[in-house]
Coordinates of N, CA and C and ligand atoms in Angstrom, one line a residue:
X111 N -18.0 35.9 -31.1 CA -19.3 36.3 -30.5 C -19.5 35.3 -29.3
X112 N -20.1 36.0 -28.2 CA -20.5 34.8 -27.0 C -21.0 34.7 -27.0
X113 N -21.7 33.3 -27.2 CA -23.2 33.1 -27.0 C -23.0 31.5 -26.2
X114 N -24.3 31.6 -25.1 CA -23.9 30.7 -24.2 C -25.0 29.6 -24.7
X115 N -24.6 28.2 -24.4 CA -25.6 26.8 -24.6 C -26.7 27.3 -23.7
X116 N -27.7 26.4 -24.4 CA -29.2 26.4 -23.4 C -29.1 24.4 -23.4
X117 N -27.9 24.2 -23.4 CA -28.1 22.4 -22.9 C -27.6 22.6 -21.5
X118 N -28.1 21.2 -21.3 CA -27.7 21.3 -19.7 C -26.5 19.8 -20.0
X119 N -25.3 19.9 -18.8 CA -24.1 19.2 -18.8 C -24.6 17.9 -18.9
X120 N -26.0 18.0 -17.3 CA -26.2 16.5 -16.6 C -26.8 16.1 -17.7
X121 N -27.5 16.4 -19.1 CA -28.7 15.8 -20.0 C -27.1 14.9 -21.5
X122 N -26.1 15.8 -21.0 CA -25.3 14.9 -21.9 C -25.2 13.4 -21.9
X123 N -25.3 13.0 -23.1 CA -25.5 10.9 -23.2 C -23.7 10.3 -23.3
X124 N -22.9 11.3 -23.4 CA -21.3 11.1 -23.6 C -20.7 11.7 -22.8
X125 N -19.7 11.7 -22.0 CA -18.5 12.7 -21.6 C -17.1 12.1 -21.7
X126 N -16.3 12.2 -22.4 CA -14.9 11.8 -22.5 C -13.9 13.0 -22.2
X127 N -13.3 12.6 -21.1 CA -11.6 13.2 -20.9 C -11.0 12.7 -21.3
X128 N -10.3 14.5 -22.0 CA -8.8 14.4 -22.7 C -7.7 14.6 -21.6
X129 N -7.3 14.2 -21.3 CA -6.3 14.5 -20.1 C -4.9 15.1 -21.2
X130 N -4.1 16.6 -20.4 CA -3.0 17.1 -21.2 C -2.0 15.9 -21.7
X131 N -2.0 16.7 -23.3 CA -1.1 15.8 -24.2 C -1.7 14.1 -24.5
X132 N -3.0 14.6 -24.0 CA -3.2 12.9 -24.9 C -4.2 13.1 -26.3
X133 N -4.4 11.8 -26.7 CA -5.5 12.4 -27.8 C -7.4 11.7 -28.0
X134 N -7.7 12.2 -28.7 CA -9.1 11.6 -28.7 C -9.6 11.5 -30.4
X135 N -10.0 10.1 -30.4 CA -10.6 9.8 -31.7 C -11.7 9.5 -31.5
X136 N -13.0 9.6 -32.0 CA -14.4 8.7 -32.4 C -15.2 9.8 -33.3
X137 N -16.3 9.1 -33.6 CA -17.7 9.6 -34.6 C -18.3 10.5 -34.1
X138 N -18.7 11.4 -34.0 CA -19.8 12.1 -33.8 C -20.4 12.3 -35.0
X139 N -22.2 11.4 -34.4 CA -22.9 11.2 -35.6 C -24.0 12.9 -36.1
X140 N -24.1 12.6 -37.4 CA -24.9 13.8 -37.8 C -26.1 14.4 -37.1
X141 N -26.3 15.5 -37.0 CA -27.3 15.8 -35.9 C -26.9 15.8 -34.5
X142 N -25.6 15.2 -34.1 CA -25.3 15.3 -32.5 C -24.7 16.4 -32.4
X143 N -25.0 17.0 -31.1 CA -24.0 18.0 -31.0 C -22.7 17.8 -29.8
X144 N -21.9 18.4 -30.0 CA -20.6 18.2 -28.8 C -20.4 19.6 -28.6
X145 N -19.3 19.5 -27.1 CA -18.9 20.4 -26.5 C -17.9 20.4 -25.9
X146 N -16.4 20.8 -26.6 CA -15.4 20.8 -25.8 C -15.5 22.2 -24.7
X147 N -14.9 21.7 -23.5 CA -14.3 22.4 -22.4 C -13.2 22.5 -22.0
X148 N -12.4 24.0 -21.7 CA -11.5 24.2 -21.5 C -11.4 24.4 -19.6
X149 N -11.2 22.9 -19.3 CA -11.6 22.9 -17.8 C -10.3 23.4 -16.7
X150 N -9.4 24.3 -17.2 CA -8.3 24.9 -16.4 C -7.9 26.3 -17.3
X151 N -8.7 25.9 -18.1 CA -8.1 28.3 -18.6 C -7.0 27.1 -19.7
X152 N -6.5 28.5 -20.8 CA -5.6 28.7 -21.7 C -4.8 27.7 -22.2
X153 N -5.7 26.3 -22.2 CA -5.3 25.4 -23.1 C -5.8 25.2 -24.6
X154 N -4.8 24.5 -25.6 CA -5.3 24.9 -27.0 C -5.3 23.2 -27.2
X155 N -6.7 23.2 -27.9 CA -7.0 21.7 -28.6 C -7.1 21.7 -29.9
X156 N -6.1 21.0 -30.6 CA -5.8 21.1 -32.3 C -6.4 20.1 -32.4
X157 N -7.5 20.4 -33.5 CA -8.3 19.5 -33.7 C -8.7 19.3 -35.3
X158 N -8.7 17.9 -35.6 CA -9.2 17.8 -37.0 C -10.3 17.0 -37.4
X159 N -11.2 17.6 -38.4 CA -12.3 17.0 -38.7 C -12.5 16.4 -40.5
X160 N -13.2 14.9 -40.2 CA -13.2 14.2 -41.2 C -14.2 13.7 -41.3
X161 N -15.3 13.7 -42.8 CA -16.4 13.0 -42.7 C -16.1 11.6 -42.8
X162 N -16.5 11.0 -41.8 CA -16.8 9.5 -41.7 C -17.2 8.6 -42.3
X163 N -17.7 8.5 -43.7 CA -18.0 7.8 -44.5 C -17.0 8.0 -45.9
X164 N -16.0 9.1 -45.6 CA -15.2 9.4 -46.7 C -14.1 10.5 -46.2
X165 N -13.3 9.7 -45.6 CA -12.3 10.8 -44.7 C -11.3 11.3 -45.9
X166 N -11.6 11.4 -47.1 CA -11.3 12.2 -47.9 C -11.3 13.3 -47.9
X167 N -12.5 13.9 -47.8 CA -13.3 14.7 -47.6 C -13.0 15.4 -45.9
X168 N -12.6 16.2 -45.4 CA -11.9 17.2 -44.4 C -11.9 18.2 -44.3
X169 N -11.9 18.7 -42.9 CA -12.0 20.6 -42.6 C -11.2 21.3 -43.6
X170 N -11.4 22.1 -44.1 CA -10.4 22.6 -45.2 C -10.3 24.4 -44.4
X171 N -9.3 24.7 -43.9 CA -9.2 26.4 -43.2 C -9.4 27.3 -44.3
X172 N -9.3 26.8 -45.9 CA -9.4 27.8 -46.8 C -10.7 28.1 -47.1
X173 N -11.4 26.6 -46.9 CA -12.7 27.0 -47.7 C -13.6 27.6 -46.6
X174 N -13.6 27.3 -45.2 CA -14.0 27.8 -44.2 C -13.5 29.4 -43.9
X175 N -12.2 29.9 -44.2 CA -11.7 31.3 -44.0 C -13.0 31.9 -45.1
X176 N -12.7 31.7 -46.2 CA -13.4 32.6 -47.5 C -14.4 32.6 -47.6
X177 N -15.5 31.4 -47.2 CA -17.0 31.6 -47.2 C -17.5 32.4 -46.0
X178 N -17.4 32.1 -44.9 CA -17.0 33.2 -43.7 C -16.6 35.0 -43.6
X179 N -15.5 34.7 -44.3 CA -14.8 36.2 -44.8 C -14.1 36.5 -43.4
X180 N -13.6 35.0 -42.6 CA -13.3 35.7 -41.4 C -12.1 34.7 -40.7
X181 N -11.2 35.0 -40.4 CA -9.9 34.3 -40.0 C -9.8 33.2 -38.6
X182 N -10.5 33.9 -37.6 CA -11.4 33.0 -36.7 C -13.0 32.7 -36.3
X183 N -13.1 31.5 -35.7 CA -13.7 30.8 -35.4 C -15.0 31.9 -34.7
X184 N -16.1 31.3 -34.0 CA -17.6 31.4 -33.2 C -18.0 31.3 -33.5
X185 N -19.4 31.1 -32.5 CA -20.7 31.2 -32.7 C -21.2 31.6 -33.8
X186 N -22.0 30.8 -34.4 CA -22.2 31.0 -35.9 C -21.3 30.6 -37.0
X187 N -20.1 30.3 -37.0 CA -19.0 29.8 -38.1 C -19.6 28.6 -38.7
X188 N -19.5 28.6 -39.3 CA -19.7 27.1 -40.3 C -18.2 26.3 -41.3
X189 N -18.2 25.2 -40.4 CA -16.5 24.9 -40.6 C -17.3 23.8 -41.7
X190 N -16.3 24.0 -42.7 CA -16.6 23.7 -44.3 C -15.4 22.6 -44.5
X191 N -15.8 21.8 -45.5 CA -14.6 20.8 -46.1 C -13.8 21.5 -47.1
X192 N -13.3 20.3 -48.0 CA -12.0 20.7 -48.7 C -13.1 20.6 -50.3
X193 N -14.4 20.0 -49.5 CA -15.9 20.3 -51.1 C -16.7 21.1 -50.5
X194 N -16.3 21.7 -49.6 CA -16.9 23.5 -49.7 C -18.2 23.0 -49.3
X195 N -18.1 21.9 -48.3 CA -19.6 21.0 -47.6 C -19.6 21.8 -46.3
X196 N -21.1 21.9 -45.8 CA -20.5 22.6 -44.2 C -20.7 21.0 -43.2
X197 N -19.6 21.1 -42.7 CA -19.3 19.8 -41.6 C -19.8 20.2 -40.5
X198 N -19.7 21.2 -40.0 CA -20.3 21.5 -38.3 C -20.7 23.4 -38.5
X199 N -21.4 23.2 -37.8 CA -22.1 24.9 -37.1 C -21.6 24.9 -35.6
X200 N -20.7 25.6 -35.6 CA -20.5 26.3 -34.1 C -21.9 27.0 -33.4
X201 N -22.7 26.3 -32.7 CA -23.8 27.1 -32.0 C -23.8 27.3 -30.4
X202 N -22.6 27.5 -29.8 CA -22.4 28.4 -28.9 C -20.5 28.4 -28.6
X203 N -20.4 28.9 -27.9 CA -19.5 30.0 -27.6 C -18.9 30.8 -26.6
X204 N -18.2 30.6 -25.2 CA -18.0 31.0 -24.4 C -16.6 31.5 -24.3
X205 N -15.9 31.5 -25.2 CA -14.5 31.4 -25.0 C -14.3 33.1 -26.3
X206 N -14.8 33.0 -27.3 CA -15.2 34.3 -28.6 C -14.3 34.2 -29.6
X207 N -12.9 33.1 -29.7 CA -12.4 33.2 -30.7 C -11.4 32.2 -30.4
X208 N -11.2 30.8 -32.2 CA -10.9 29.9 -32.1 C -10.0 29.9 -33.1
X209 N -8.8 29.7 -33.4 CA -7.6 29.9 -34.4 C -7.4 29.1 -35.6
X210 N -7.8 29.4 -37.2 CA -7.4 28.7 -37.9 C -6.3 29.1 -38.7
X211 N -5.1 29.7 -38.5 CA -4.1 30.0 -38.9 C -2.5 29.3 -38.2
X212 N -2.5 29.0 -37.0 CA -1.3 28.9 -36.5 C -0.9 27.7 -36.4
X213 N -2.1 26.6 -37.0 CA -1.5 25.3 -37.1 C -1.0 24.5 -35.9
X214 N -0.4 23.1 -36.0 CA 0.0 21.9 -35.0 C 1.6 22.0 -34.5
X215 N 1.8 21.9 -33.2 CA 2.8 21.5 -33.2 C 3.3 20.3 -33.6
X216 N 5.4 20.5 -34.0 CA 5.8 19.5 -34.4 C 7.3 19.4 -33.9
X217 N 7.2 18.1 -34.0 CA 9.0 18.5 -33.0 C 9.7 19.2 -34.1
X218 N 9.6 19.4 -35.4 CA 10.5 20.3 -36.3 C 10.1 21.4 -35.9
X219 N 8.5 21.6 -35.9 CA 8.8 23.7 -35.9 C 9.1 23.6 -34.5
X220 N 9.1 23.2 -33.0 CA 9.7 22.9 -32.1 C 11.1 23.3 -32.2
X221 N 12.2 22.6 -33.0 CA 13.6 22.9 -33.3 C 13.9 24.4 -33.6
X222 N 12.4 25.0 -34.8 CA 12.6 25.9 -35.8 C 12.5 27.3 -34.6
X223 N 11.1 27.4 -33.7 CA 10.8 28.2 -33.0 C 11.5 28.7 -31.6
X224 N 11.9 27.2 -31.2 CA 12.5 27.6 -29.7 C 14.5 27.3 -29.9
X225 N 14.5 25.6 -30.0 CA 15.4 25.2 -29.7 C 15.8 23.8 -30.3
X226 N 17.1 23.6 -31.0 CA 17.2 22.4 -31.2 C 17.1 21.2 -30.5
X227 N 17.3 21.3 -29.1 CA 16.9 20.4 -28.3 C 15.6 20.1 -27.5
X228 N 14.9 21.4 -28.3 CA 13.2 20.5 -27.9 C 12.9 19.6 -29.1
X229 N 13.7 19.1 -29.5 CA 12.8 18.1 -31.0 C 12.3 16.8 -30.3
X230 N 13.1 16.4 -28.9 CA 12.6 15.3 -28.2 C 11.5 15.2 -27.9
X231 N 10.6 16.5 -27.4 CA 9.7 17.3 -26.9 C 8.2 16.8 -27.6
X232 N 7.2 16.4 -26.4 CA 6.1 15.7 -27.6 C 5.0 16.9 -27.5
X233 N 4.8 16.5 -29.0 CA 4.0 17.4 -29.8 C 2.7 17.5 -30.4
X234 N 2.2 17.8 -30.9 CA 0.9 17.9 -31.1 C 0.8 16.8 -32.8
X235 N 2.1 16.4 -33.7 CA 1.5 15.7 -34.4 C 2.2 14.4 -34.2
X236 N 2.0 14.1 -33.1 CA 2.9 13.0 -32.8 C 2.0 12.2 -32.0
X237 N 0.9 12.8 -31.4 CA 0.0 12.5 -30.7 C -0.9 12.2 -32.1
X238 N -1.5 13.0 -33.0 CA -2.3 12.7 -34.1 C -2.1 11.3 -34.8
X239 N -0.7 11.4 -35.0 CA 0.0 9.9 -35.6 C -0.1 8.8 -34.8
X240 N 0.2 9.0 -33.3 CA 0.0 8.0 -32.6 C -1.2 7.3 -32.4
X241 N -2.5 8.6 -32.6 CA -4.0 8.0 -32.4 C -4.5 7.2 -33.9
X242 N -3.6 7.6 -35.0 CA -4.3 7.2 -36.3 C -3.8 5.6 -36.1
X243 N -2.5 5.5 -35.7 CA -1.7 4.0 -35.5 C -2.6 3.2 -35.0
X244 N -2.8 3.9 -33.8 CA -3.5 3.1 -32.6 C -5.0 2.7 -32.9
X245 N -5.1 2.9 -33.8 CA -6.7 2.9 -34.0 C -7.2 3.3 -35.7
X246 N -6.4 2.3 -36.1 CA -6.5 2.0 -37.6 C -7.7 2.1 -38.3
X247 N -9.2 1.3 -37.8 CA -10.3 1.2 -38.1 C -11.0 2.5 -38.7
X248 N -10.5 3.6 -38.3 CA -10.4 5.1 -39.0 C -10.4 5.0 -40.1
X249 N -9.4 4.3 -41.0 CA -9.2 4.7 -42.2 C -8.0 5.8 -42.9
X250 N -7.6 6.6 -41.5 CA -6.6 7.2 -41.8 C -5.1 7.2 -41.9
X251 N -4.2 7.9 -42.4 CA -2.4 7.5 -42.8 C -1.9 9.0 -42.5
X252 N -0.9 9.0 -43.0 CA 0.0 9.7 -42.8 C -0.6 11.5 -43.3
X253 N -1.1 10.7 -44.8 CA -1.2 12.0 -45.9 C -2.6 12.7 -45.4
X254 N -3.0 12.0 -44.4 CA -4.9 12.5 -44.1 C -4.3 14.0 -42.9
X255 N -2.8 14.1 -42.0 CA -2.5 14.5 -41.3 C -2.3 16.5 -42.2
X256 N -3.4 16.9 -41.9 CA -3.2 18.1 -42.7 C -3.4 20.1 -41.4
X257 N -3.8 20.9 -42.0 CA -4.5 21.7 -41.2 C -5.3 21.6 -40.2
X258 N -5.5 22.3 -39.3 CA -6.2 22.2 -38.5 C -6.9 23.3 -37.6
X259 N -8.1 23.2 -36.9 CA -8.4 24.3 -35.5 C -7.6 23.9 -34.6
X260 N -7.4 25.2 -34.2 CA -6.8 25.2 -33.0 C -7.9 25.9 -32.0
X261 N -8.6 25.3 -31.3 CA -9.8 25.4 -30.0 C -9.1 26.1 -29.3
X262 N -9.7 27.3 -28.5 CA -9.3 28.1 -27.2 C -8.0 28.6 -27.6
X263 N -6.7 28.8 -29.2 CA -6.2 29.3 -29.0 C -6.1 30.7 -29.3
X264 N -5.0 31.4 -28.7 CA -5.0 33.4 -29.5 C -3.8 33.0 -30.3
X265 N -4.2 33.5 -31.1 CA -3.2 33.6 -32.3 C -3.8 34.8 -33.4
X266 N -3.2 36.1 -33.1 CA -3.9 37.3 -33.4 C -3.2 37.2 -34.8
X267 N -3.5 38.1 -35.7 CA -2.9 38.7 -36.9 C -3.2 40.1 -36.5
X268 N -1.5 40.4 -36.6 CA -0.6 41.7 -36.7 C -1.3 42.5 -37.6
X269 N -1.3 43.7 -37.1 CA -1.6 45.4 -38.2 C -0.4 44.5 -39.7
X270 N 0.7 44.2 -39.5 CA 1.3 44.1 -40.4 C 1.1 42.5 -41.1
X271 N 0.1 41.8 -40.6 CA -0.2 40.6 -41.3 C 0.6 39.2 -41.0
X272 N 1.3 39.6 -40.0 CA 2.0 38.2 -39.1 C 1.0 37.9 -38.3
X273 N 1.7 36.6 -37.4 CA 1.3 35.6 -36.6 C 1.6 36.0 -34.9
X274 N 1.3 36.1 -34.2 CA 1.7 36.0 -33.4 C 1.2 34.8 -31.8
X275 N 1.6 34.4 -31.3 CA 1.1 33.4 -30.3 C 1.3 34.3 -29.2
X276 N -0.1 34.1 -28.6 CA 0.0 35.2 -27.5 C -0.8 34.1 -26.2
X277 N -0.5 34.9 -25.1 CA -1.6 34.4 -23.8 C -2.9 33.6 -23.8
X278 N -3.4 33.3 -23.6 CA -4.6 32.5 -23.7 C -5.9 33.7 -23.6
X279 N -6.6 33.6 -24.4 CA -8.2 34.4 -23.9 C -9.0 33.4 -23.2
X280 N -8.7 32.6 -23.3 CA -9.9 31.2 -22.8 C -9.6 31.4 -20.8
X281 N -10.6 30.8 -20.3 CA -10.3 30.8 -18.8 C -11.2 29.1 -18.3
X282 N -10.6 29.3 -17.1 CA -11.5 27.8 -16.4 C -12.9 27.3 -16.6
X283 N -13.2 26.6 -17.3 CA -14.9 26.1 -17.9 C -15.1 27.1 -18.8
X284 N -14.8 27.5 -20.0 CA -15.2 27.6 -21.1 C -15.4 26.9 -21.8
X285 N -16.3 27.3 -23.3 CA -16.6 26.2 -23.9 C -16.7 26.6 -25.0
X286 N -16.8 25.6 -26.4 CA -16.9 25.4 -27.9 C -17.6 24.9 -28.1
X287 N -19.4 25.1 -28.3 CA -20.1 24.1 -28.9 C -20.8 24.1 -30.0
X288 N -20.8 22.5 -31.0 CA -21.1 22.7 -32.2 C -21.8 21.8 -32.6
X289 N -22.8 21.1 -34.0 CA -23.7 20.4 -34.1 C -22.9 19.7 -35.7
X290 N -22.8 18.5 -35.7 CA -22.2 17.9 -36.9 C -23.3 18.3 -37.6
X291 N -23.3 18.3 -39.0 CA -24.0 18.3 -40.3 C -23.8 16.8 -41.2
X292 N -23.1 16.3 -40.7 CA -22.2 14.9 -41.3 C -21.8 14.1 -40.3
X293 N -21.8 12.5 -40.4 CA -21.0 11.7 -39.5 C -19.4 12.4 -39.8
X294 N -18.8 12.7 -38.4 CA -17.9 13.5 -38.4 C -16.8 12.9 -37.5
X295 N -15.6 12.2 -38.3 CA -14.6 11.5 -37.1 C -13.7 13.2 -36.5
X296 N -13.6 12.9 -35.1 CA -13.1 14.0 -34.6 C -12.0 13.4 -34.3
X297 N -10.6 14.0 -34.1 CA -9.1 13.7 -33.8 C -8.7 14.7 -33.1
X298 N -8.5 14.8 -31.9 CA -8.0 16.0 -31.0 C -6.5 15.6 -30.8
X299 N -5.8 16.6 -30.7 CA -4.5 16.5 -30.1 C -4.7 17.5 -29.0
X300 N -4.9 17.0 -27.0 CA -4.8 18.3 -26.3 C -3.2 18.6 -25.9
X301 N -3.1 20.1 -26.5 CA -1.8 20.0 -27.1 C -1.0 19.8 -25.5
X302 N 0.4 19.3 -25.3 CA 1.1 19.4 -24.3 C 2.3 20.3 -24.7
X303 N 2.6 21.3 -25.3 CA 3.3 22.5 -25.8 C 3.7 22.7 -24.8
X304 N 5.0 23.4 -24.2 CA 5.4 23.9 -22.6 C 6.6 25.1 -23.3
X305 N 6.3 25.4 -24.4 CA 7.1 26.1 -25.2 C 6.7 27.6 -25.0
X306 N 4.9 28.1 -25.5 CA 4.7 28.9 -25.8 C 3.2 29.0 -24.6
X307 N 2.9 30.8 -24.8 CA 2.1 30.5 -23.8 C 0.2 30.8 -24.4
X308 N 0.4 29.9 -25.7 CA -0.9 29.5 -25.8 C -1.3 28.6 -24.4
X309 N -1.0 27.7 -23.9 CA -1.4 26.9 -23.1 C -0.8 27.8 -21.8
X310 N -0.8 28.8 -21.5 CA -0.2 28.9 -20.0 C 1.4 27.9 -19.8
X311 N 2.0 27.6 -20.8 CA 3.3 26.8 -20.4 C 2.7 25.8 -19.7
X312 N 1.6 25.4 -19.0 CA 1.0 24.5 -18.6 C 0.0 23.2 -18.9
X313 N 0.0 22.6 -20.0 CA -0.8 22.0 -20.7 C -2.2 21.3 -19.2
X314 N -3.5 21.4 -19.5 CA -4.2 20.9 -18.4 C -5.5 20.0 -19.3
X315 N -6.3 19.3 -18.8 CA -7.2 18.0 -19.3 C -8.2 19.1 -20.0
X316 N -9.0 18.7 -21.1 CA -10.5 18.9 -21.9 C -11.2 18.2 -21.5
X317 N -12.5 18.7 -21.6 CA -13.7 17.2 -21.6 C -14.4 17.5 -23.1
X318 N -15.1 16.5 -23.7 CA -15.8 16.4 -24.8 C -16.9 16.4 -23.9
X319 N -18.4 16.5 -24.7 CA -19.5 16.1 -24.1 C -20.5 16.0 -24.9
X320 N -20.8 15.0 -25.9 CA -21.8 14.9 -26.5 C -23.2 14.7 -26.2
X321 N -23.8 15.1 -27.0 CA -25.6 15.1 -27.0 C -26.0 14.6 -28.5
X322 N -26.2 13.0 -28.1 CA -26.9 12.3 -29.3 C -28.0 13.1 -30.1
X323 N -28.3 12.9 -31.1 CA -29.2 13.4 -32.0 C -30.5 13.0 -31.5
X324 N -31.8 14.3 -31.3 CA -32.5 13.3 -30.6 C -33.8 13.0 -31.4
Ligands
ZN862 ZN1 0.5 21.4 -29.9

């Protein structure tokens, strides 16, 4: 569903760029809301969410698919944990549909999908791992590296119930925006894939843009 913000950019208190293939960690506190942008078209941001006071506790795609009754993402979705808690409300939407089926890249499915010699190839959980290393204070390890959204990607399901990765529906300055319910550590991987053409074969920068709780 499209439904457009009534915030304005310039009133945002945060803006952080992701520039392609890098990653982004911090809090976004309960009551704030954020706003990724897809500021070049048909890039996908795998993204995972963790309450902050108990990063146990995580987006869970199952409990979010079934209370929903609906395979992707919009305006109006309520992304749920793995205690069936709602962590964020998607309250706008310019892009109409956000993927929780097709999962991270990894230099294994890399090997499995294209080629054995993309395993060199950096990937979407390599970036996740690198940002958990780098910035320990998180709280998070290896085993916290689970499911995920995939932002701005298409990843349809087939008449026959497959996957498919297809073109991008997202275009230049779209956007995802949503309001935490919980202090919420966010972990983006903006993926650098050059495999498939969720991203246009092109991986290009996001911006975050938060609006403190007011
Ligand atoms: Zn990726």
């Amino acid at each position: 569903m499209i439904k457009e913000s009534l915030l304005n950019p310039e009133h945002a208190n945060t803006t952080y760029h992701i520039d392609a293939g890098d990653y982004f960690i911090g809090v976004v506190k309960a009551g704030s809301t954020f706003r990724l942008v897809d500021l070049e078209g048909n890039q996908a941001a795998d993204t995972l969410f963790y309450n902050a006071n108990d990063p146990a506790e995580r987006y869970s795609a199952t409990d979010t698919i079934r209370e929903q009754g609906n395979v992707y993402l919009t305006a109006g979705s309520e992304i749920r944990s793995n205690q069936n808690n709602v962590m964020l409300e998607i309250v706008a939407d310019t892009c109409g549909r956000h993927d929780t089926l097709g999962g991270a890249c990894a230099t294994e499915s890399n090997t499995v999908r294209y080629d054995l010699e993309k395993r060199c190839m950096h990937a979407c959980r390599d970036s996740w791992m690198l940002a958990i290393t780098e910035n320990p204070e998180f709280g998070l390890s290896k085993r916290d590296i689970s499911h995920n959204i995939n932002f701005f990607m298409n990843v349809p399901v087939t008449q026959a119930g497959g996957l498919t990765f297809e073109d991008g529906i997202s275009a230049p300055g779209k956007y995802v925006e949503m309001v935490a319910k919980m202090d919420i550590i966010v972990l983006i991987s903006n993926c650098p894939q050059l495999n498939n053409p969720c991203n246009g074969y092109n991986p290009t920068p996001v911006d975050m843009l938060v609006w403190d709780k007011r």
